[in-house]
PDB file of C-alpha atoms in Angstrom:
ATOM      1  CA  MET E   1      22.767 -51.004  40.349  1.00  0.00           C
ATOM      2  CA  GLY E   2      21.860 -48.217  38.187  1.00  0.00           C
ATOM      3  CA  THR E   3      24.727 -47.424  34.973  1.00  0.00           C
ATOM      4  CA  VAL E   4      27.689 -48.836  35.381  1.00  0.00           C
ATOM      5  CA  TYR E   5      31.198 -47.443  33.630  1.00  0.00           C
ATOM      6  CA  LEU E   6      34.438 -49.173  33.130  1.00  0.00           C
ATOM      7  CA  LEU E   7      37.646 -47.027  33.122  1.00  0.00           C
ATOM      8  CA  LYS E   8      37.480 -45.091  29.678  1.00  0.00           C
ATOM      9  CA  ASP E   9      33.939 -44.012  30.415  1.00  0.00           C
ATOM     10  CA  LEU E  10      35.099 -42.096  33.273  1.00  0.00           C
ATOM     11  CA  ALA E  11      37.412 -40.622  30.891  1.00  0.00           C
ATOM     12  CA  GLN E  12      35.293 -39.135  28.470  1.00  0.00           C
ATOM     13  CA  LEU E  13      32.396 -38.592  30.992  1.00  0.00           C
ATOM     14  CA  SER E  14      34.741 -36.005  33.108  1.00  0.00           C
ATOM     15  CA  GLY E  15      37.035 -35.159  30.411  1.00  0.00           C
ATOM     16  CA  LEU E  16      39.977 -36.060  32.780  1.00  0.00           C
ATOM     17  CA  SER E  17      42.532 -38.569  31.174  1.00  0.00           C
ATOM     18  CA  ILE E  18      43.070 -42.622  31.886  1.00  0.00           C
ATOM     19  CA  ASP E  19      46.111 -41.875  33.465  1.00  0.00           C
ATOM     20  CA  THR E  20      44.664 -39.351  35.910  1.00  0.00           C
ATOM     21  CA  ILE E  21      41.696 -41.705  36.848  1.00  0.00           C
ATOM     22  CA  LYS E  22      43.965 -44.286  37.846  1.00  0.00           C
ATOM     23  CA  TYR E  23      46.091 -41.600  39.842  1.00  0.00           C
ATOM     24  CA  TYR E  24      43.071 -40.604  41.628  1.00  0.00           C
ATOM     25  CA  LEU E  25      42.254 -44.713  42.042  1.00  0.00           C
ATOM     26  CA  LYS E  26      45.537 -44.564  43.887  1.00  0.00           C
ATOM     27  CA  LEU E  27      45.251 -41.980  46.486  1.00  0.00           C
ATOM     28  CA  ARG E  28      41.889 -43.204  46.899  1.00  0.00           C
ATOM     29  CA  LEU E  29      40.337 -40.184  46.204  1.00  0.00           C
ATOM     30  CA  ILE E  30      38.349 -42.603  44.091  1.00  0.00           C
ATOM     31  CA  LYS E  31      36.894 -46.188  44.412  1.00  0.00           C
ATOM     32  CA  GLU E  32      35.814 -48.857  42.260  1.00  0.00           C
ATOM     33  CA  VAL E  33      32.525 -50.897  42.760  1.00  0.00           C
ATOM     34  CA  ASP E  34      33.211 -54.191  40.963  1.00  0.00           C
ATOM     35  CA  ARG E  35      36.277 -55.479  39.906  1.00  0.00           C
ATOM     36  CA  SER E  36      35.289 -58.629  37.062  1.00  0.00           C
ATOM     37  CA  PRO E  37      37.261 -61.793  38.111  1.00  0.00           C
ATOM     38  CA  SER E  38      37.331 -62.679  34.236  1.00  0.00           C
ATOM     39  CA  THR E  39      38.716 -59.557  32.845  1.00  0.00           C
ATOM     40  CA  ASN E  40      40.156 -57.280  36.136  1.00  0.00           C
ATOM     41  CA  PHE E  41      38.331 -54.821  34.047  1.00  0.00           C
ATOM     42  CA  ARG E  42      37.223 -52.406  37.142  1.00  0.00           C
ATOM     43  CA  TYR E  43      33.430 -50.584  36.576  1.00  0.00           C
ATOM     44  CA  PHE E  44      32.588 -47.349  38.330  1.00  0.00           C
ATOM     45  CA  ASP E  45      28.959 -45.989  39.245  1.00  0.00           C
ATOM     46  CA  ASP E  46      27.300 -42.504  39.090  1.00  0.00           C
ATOM     47  CA  SER E  47      28.680 -41.565  42.553  1.00  0.00           C
ATOM     48  CA  THR E  48      32.227 -41.977  41.161  1.00  0.00           C
ATOM     49  CA  VAL E  49      30.877 -39.570  38.264  1.00  0.00           C
ATOM     50  CA  LYS E  50      30.034 -37.074  40.602  1.00  0.00           C
ATOM     51  CA  GLN E  51      33.014 -37.332  42.770  1.00  0.00           C
ATOM     52  CA  LEU E  52      35.043 -36.718  39.675  1.00  0.00           C
ATOM     53  CA  VAL E  53      33.163 -33.837  39.327  1.00  0.00           C
ATOM     54  CA  LYS E  54      34.108 -32.321  42.887  1.00  0.00           C
ATOM     55  CA  ILE E  55      37.459 -33.008  42.510  1.00  0.00           C
ATOM     56  CA  ARG E  56      37.913 -31.571  39.278  1.00  0.00           C
ATOM     57  CA  GLN E  57      35.938 -28.371  40.536  1.00  0.00           C
ATOM     58  CA  MET E  58      37.707 -27.699  43.845  1.00  0.00           C
ATOM     59  CA  ARG E  59      41.471 -29.018  41.129  1.00  0.00           C
ATOM     60  CA  LYS E  60      40.138 -25.549  39.169  1.00  0.00           C
ATOM     61  CA  ASN E  61      39.747 -23.876  42.332  1.00  0.00           C
ATOM     62  CA  ASN E  62      43.873 -24.517  43.073  1.00  0.00           C
ATOM     63  CA  VAL E  63      42.881 -27.061  46.046  1.00  0.00           C
ATOM     64  CA  SER E  64      45.476 -29.263  46.603  1.00  0.00           C
ATOM     65  CA  LEU E  65      45.176 -33.140  46.307  1.00  0.00           C
ATOM     66  CA  MET E  66      45.950 -33.869  50.048  1.00  0.00           C
ATOM     67  CA  LYS E  67      43.200 -31.506  51.400  1.00  0.00           C
ATOM     68  CA  ILE E  68      40.292 -32.971  48.628  1.00  0.00           C
ATOM     69  CA  LYS E  69      41.348 -35.973  50.016  1.00  0.00           C
ATOM     70  CA  ASP E  70      40.787 -34.791  53.547  1.00  0.00           C
ATOM     71  CA  THR E  71      37.004 -32.787  51.868  1.00  0.00           C
ATOM     72  CA  LEU E  72      36.395 -36.414  50.735  1.00  0.00           C
ATOM     73  CA  ASP E  73      37.197 -38.099  53.820  1.00  0.00           C
ATOM     74  CA  GLY E  74      35.493 -36.225  55.980  1.00  0.00           C
ATOM     75  CA  GLN E  75      31.886 -36.094  53.606  1.00  0.00           C
ATOM     76  CA  THR E  76      31.999 -40.399  53.821  1.00  0.00           C
TER      77      THR E  76
END
């Protein structure tokens, strides 16, 4: 595995709020790559950062979250 990020790191890198990222997790627009059993911290990788960049760009173009989910689901 390459670089590992915590939720706060994703927020800083993407420019999105932690609450927005948690909402995207809830909608399954992004996924954690692992979770610490002792701290319950979520871990993410570079693919998550790329996914957030795509989502942010689509949102800037007024694409709905449901359309984004459909688009991203079609890519996996």
